[in-house]
CSV table of C-alpha atoms in Angstrom, one decimal:
chain,number,residue,atom,x,y,z
A,1,MET,CA,-9.9,-61.5,-26.0
A,2,LYS,CA,-12.1,-59.1,-23.9
A,3,PHE,CA,-9.7,-59.5,-21.0
A,4,LEU,CA,-6.8,-58.5,-23.2
A,5,ILE,CA,-8.6,-55.5,-24.5
A,6,SER,CA,-9.5,-54.4,-21.0
A,7,LEU,CA,-5.8,-54.7,-20.0
A,8,MET,CA,-4.8,-52.6,-23.0
A,9,VAL,CA,-7.3,-49.9,-22.1
A,10,LEU,CA,-6.1,-49.9,-18.5
A,11,TRP,CA,-2.4,-49.8,-19.6
A,12,THR,CA,-3.2,-46.8,-22.0
A,13,LEU,CA,-4.9,-44.9,-19.2
A,14,LEU,CA,-2.0,-45.6,-16.8
A,15,MET,CA,0.5,-44.4,-19.3
A,16,TRP,CA,-1.6,-41.2,-20.0
A,17,LYS,CA,-1.8,-40.4,-16.3
A,18,THR,CA,1.9,-41.0,-15.9
A,19,ALA,CA,2.7,-38.7,-18.8
A,20,HIS,CA,0.4,-35.9,-17.6
A,21,ALA,CA,0.6,-36.1,-13.8
A,22,CYS,CA,3.7,-33.9,-13.7
A,23,CYS,CA,2.7,-31.4,-16.3
A,24,ASN,CA,3.0,-28.7,-13.6
A,25,CYS,CA,5.9,-30.3,-11.8
A,26,ASN,CA,8.3,-27.6,-12.9
A,27,GLN,CA,5.8,-24.8,-12.2
A,28,LYS,CA,7.1,-22.9,-9.1
A,29,ILE,CA,4.7,-22.3,-6.3
A,30,PHE,CA,4.9,-18.8,-4.8
A,31,PRO,CA,3.6,-17.7,-1.4
A,32,ARG,CA,0.3,-15.9,-1.4
A,33,SER,CA,1.6,-12.9,0.6
A,34,CYS,CA,4.4,-11.9,2.9
A,35,ASN,CA,2.4,-13.4,5.7
A,36,SER,CA,3.0,-16.8,4.1
A,37,LEU,CA,6.8,-16.5,4.5
A,38,LEU,CA,8.5,-18.3,7.3
A,39,PRO,CA,8.8,-16.2,10.6
A,40,LYS,CA,12.6,-15.8,10.4
A,41,THR,CA,12.6,-14.7,6.7
A,42,PRO,CA,14.5,-11.5,6.4
A,43,SER,CA,12.8,-8.3,5.0
A,44,GLY,CA,13.4,-7.9,1.3
A,45,VAL,CA,11.9,-8.2,-2.2
A,46,TYR,CA,9.9,-11.4,-2.8
A,47,LYS,CA,7.8,-12.8,-5.6
A,48,ILE,CA,4.3,-13.6,-4.3
A,49,GLN,CA,1.1,-14.8,-6.1
A,50,PRO,CA,-2.0,-13.4,-4.4
A,51,LEU,CA,-4.2,-14.7,-7.2
A,52,PRO,CA,-3.6,-18.4,-8.0
A,53,LYS,CA,-4.2,-18.1,-11.8
A,54,GLN,CA,-2.5,-14.8,-12.4
A,55,ASP,CA,1.1,-13.7,-12.8
A,56,PRO,CA,3.1,-13.2,-9.5
A,57,ILE,CA,4.2,-9.8,-8.4
A,58,LEU,CA,7.4,-8.5,-6.7
A,59,VAL,CA,6.6,-6.9,-3.4
A,60,TYR,CA,8.8,-5.8,-0.5
A,61,CYS,CA,8.0,-7.8,2.6
A,62,GLU,CA,8.6,-6.0,5.9
A,63,MET,CA,9.3,-9.0,8.2
A,64,SER,CA,11.4,-7.3,10.9
A,65,THR,CA,10.6,-7.4,14.6
A,66,GLY,CA,13.7,-5.6,15.8
A,67,VAL,CA,13.6,-2.6,13.6
A,68,ILE,CA,10.0,-1.6,13.6
A,69,GLY,CA,8.3,-3.7,16.3
A,70,GLU,CA,6.4,-7.0,16.5
A,71,HIS,CA,3.1,-5.2,15.6
A,72,ASN,CA,4.3,-4.0,12.3
A,73,ARG,CA,5.4,-7.3,10.7
A,74,HIS,CA,4.3,-9.0,7.4
A,75,PHE,CA,3.4,-5.9,5.4
A,76,ASN,CA,3.4,-6.2,1.6
A,77,PHE,CA,4.8,-3.0,0.1
A,78,LEU,CA,3.5,-2.4,-3.4
A,79,PRO,CA,5.6,-1.4,-6.4
A,80,ARG,CA,4.9,1.6,-8.6
A,81,SER,CA,4.3,-0.8,-11.5
A,82,ILE,CA,1.2,-2.3,-9.9
A,83,THR,CA,-1.0,0.5,-11.2
A,84,ARG,CA,-0.5,-0.7,-14.7
A,85,ARG,CA,-1.7,-4.3,-14.1
A,86,PRO,CA,-5.2,-5.0,-15.2
A,87,ASP,CA,-5.7,-7.2,-12.1
A,88,ALA,CA,-4.2,-4.7,-9.7
A,89,GLN,CA,-7.5,-4.2,-7.7
A,90,GLN,CA,-8.0,-7.9,-7.3
A,91,ILE,CA,-4.4,-8.3,-6.1
A,92,ILE,CA,-5.0,-5.5,-3.5
A,93,ASN,CA,-8.3,-7.0,-2.4
A,94,ALA,CA,-6.5,-10.3,-1.8
A,95,LEU,CA,-3.7,-8.8,0.2
A,96,PHE,CA,-5.6,-6.1,2.1
A,97,THR,CA,-7.3,-8.0,4.9
A,98,ASP,CA,-6.2,-6.0,7.9
A,99,LYS,CA,-8.1,-2.8,7.0
A,100,LYS,CA,-7.3,-0.9,10.1
A,101,ASN,CA,-3.5,-0.9,9.8
A,102,VAL,CA,-1.5,0.6,6.9
A,103,LEU,CA,2.3,0.9,7.2
A,104,ILE,CA,3.8,3.9,5.4
A,105,LYS,CA,7.6,4.3,4.9
A,106,LEU,CA,9.0,7.8,4.2
A,107,GLN,CA,12.2,8.3,2.2
A,108,LYS,CA,14.6,11.1,2.7
A,109,LYS,CA,15.8,12.9,-0.5
A,110,VAL,CA,19.4,13.4,0.6
A,111,ASP,CA,20.5,9.9,1.5
A,112,ARG,CA,17.4,7.7,0.9
A,113,SER,CA,17.3,6.8,4.6
A,114,GLU,CA,13.8,5.7,5.7
A,115,ALA,CA,11.4,6.2,8.5
A,116,TYR,CA,8.0,4.5,9.1
A,117,THR,CA,4.6,5.2,10.6
A,118,LEU,CA,1.7,2.9,11.3
A,119,ILE,CA,-1.6,4.6,10.2
A,120,GLU,CA,-4.7,3.5,12.2
A,121,PRO,CA,-8.2,4.9,12.4
A,122,HIS,CA,-9.0,7.9,14.6
A,123,PRO,CA,-10.5,6.7,17.9
A,124,ASP,CA,-13.8,8.5,17.0
A,125,PHE,CA,-14.0,6.4,13.9
A,126,ALA,CA,-12.6,3.2,15.1
A,127,HIS,CA,-15.4,1.3,13.4
A,128,VAL,CA,-14.6,2.6,9.9
A,129,GLN,CA,-12.3,0.5,7.8
A,130,PHE,CA,-9.7,1.9,5.4
A,131,ARG,CA,-10.1,1.5,1.6
A,132,LEU,CA,-7.4,1.0,-0.9
A,133,LEU,CA,-8.3,1.5,-4.6
A,134,VAL,CA,-6.4,1.5,-7.8
A,135,ASN,CA,-6.9,4.4,-10.3
A,136,SER,CA,-10.2,5.0,-8.7
A,137,HIS,CA,-11.7,7.1,-5.8
A,138,SER,CA,-15.2,5.6,-5.6
A,139,GLY,CA,-17.0,6.8,-2.5
A,140,PHE,CA,-14.3,9.5,-1.8
A,141,THR,CA,-13.2,12.8,-3.3
A,142,SER,CA,-10.8,12.9,-6.2
A,143,PRO,CA,-7.1,13.5,-5.7
A,144,GLN,CA,-5.8,16.8,-7.1
A,145,ASN,CA,-3.2,14.8,-9.0
A,146,SER,CA,-5.6,12.4,-10.6
A,147,PHE,CA,-4.6,13.9,-14.0
A,148,MET,CA,-1.6,11.6,-13.7
A,149,ARG,CA,-4.1,8.8,-14.3
A,150,ASP,CA,-2.3,6.0,-12.4
A,151,TYR,CA,-2.5,6.1,-8.6
A,152,LEU,CA,-3.1,4.1,-5.4
A,153,PHE,CA,-5.9,5.7,-3.4
A,154,PHE,CA,-5.8,5.2,0.4
A,155,GLY,CA,-9.2,6.4,1.7
A,156,VAL,CA,-9.5,7.1,5.4
A,157,LEU,CA,-13.1,8.3,5.8
A,158,PRO,CA,-15.6,8.0,2.9
A,159,ALA,CA,-17.2,11.3,1.8
A,160,SER,CA,-20.5,10.3,3.4
A,161,ILE,CA,-18.9,10.3,6.8
A,162,ALA,CA,-16.2,13.0,6.2
A,163,ARG,CA,-18.9,15.5,5.2
A,164,GLN,CA,-19.4,16.6,8.9
A,165,ARG,CA,-18.1,19.5,10.9
A,166,ASN,CA,-16.4,17.5,13.6
A,167,LEU,CA,-13.0,16.2,14.6
A,168,GLN,CA,-11.5,13.9,12.0
A,169,GLY,CA,-8.1,12.5,11.2
A,170,PHE,CA,-6.2,9.3,12.0
A,171,LYS,CA,-3.5,7.8,14.3
A,172,SER,CA,0.1,7.9,13.3
A,173,ASN,CA,2.4,5.6,15.3
A,174,GLY,CA,-0.1,5.8,18.1
A,175,HIS,CA,-0.4,9.6,18.1
A,176,ARG,CA,-3.7,11.4,17.1
A,177,VAL,CA,-3.3,13.5,14.0
A,178,GLN,CA,-6.6,15.4,13.9
A,179,PHE,CA,-8.3,18.6,12.8
A,180,ARG,CA,-11.8,20.0,12.9
A,181,ASN,CA,-13.6,20.0,9.6
A,182,CYS,CA,-14.5,23.7,9.3
A,183,ASP,CA,-16.7,23.6,6.1
A,184,ALA,CA,-17.8,20.0,5.6
A,185,ASN,CA,-15.5,19.5,2.7
A,186,PRO,CA,-15.2,15.7,2.7
A,187,ASN,CA,-11.6,15.1,1.7
A,188,SER,CA,-10.0,12.3,3.7
A,189,LEU,CA,-7.2,10.6,1.6
A,190,PHE,CA,-3.7,9.7,0.9
A,191,ALA,CA,-2.9,9.2,-2.8
A,192,PHE,CA,0.3,7.5,-4.1
A,193,MET,CA,1.3,8.5,-7.6
A,194,PRO,CA,3.9,6.6,-9.5
A,195,ASN,CA,4.1,9.6,-11.9
A,196,HIS,CA,5.3,7.4,-14.7
A,197,ASP,CA,5.4,10.4,-17.1
A,198,LEU,CA,7.3,12.7,-14.7
A,199,GLN,CA,4.5,15.3,-14.7
A,200,THR,CA,4.6,18.4,-12.6
A,201,PRO,CA,2.4,17.9,-9.5
A,202,SER,CA,-0.7,20.0,-9.0
A,203,SER,CA,-0.3,23.6,-7.8
A,204,TYR,CA,-3.5,23.4,-5.8
A,205,HIS,CA,-3.4,25.5,-2.6
A,206,PRO,CA,0.0,27.1,-3.4
A,207,ASN,CA,0.5,29.2,-0.3
A,208,LEU,CA,2.1,26.3,1.7
A,209,VAL,CA,0.4,27.2,4.9
A,210,TYR,CA,0.0,23.5,5.6
A,211,GLU,CA,3.8,22.9,5.5
A,212,ARG,CA,4.3,24.8,8.7
A,213,THR,CA,1.8,23.2,11.1
A,214,GLY,CA,-1.1,20.8,11.3
A,215,VAL,CA,-1.9,17.4,9.8
A,216,ALA,CA,0.6,17.7,6.9
A,217,VAL,CA,3.5,17.9,9.2
A,218,ASP,CA,2.2,16.2,12.3
A,219,TRP,CA,2.0,12.8,10.7
A,220,ARG,CA,5.6,13.0,9.4
A,221,LYS,CA,6.8,14.2,12.8
A,222,THR,CA,5.7,11.0,14.4
A,223,ALA,CA,7.7,8.8,11.9
A,224,LYS,CA,10.4,6.7,13.5
A,225,GLU,CA,13.8,6.2,11.8
A,226,ILE,CA,14.7,2.8,10.4
A,227,THR,CA,18.3,2.3,11.4
A,228,SER,CA,19.3,-0.6,9.1
A,229,PRO,CA,20.7,1.1,5.9
A,230,ASP,CA,21.8,-2.3,4.6
A,231,ARG,CA,18.2,-3.2,4.0
A,232,MET,CA,16.8,-0.1,2.5
A,233,MET,CA,13.8,-0.6,0.3
A,234,PRO,CA,14.3,-0.2,-3.5
A,235,ASN,CA,13.4,3.1,-5.0
A,236,ASN,CA,10.6,1.7,-7.2
A,237,TYR,CA,8.4,1.2,-4.1
A,238,PHE,CA,8.3,4.9,-3.3
A,239,PHE,CA,5.6,7.3,-4.7
A,240,LEU,CA,4.9,10.9,-5.1
A,241,THR,CA,2.4,11.3,-2.3
A,242,GLU,CA,-0.7,13.6,-1.8
A,243,LEU,CA,-2.6,14.2,1.4
A,244,HIS,CA,-5.9,16.0,1.5
A,245,PHE,CA,-8.1,16.3,4.6
A,246,GLY,CA,-11.0,18.7,5.0
A,247,GLY,CA,-12.1,21.4,5.3
A,248,CYS,CA,-9.2,23.0,7.3
A,249,GLY,CA,-7.1,19.8,7.6
A,250,CYS,CA,-4.4,20.0,5.0
A,251,TYR,CA,-3.5,19.8,1.4
A,252,THR,CA,0.1,18.8,0.6
A,253,SER,CA,2.1,16.7,-1.8
A,254,SER,CA,5.6,15.2,-1.2
A,255,ASP,CA,7.3,17.5,-3.7
A,256,ARG,CA,6.5,20.4,-1.2
A,257,TRP,CA,7.8,18.8,1.9
A,258,SER,CA,10.5,20.8,3.5
A,259,LYS,CA,10.4,19.7,7.2
A,260,PHE,CA,12.2,16.5,8.1
A,261,GLY,CA,13.7,16.0,4.7
A,262,PHE,CA,11.3,13.4,3.3
A,263,HIS,CA,10.3,13.6,-0.4
A,264,ALA,CA,8.4,10.3,-1.1
A,265,SER,CA,6.5,7.5,0.6
A,266,ALA,CA,5.6,3.8,0.2
A,267,ILE,CA,2.5,2.0,1.3
A,268,GLY,CA,2.5,-1.4,2.9
A,269,ILE,CA,-0.7,-3.5,3.5
A,270,ARG,CA,-1.5,-6.9,5.0
């Protein structure tokens, strides 16, 4: 009798495991990042899941070697919608492991053609890692367009370091883009605004002196054209963009850009 009971218990356990072993069989497994995709995967929009227990996100994966070079592969371009996710900072923390390379794409207003530039630390600050924050500028100065509430904050030098009267800046496609901080004003940032409510950008520093020369135009001048129009990135990956450096570096936002025809940019991390 005990033997029969034992058999029945084992049979019940076996049936339970069989019934529940595939409870997640239909649950699709997504790559953790663009770097998880196969090497010959074409560039495009892909669903990734950086956080195992959170909803996946649609990013644009830059996978090309022929268009922008071997060094610039496997970047995750972030959509404007990410700023409204409660787990946005955790997603970025999971994706942003190479903190000395950020790929920025620039979009032209007339035909939506694109160019790219790889942003790297200035050689004098090669030891300082970039920061990428969501709706926050902790450790840095605030963007002038922070009233728009949602933004991605790309910090180059923290305020504690940028508060010096020395040469500062960054590298753009291998070229130094630099200025001498004239008054120890510690701005050192790119800010990417989705501008969900279509607000008018800040009128800060309205004389447009920085649109003629210096940091604001030098970094765009180094951008290299992407010559594959059949694989243009969707518009919802491009942001209103603010740059603020110094202390005599620059203040600009992409609604003011006149040289080179660009009007928005996108940020890619890996």
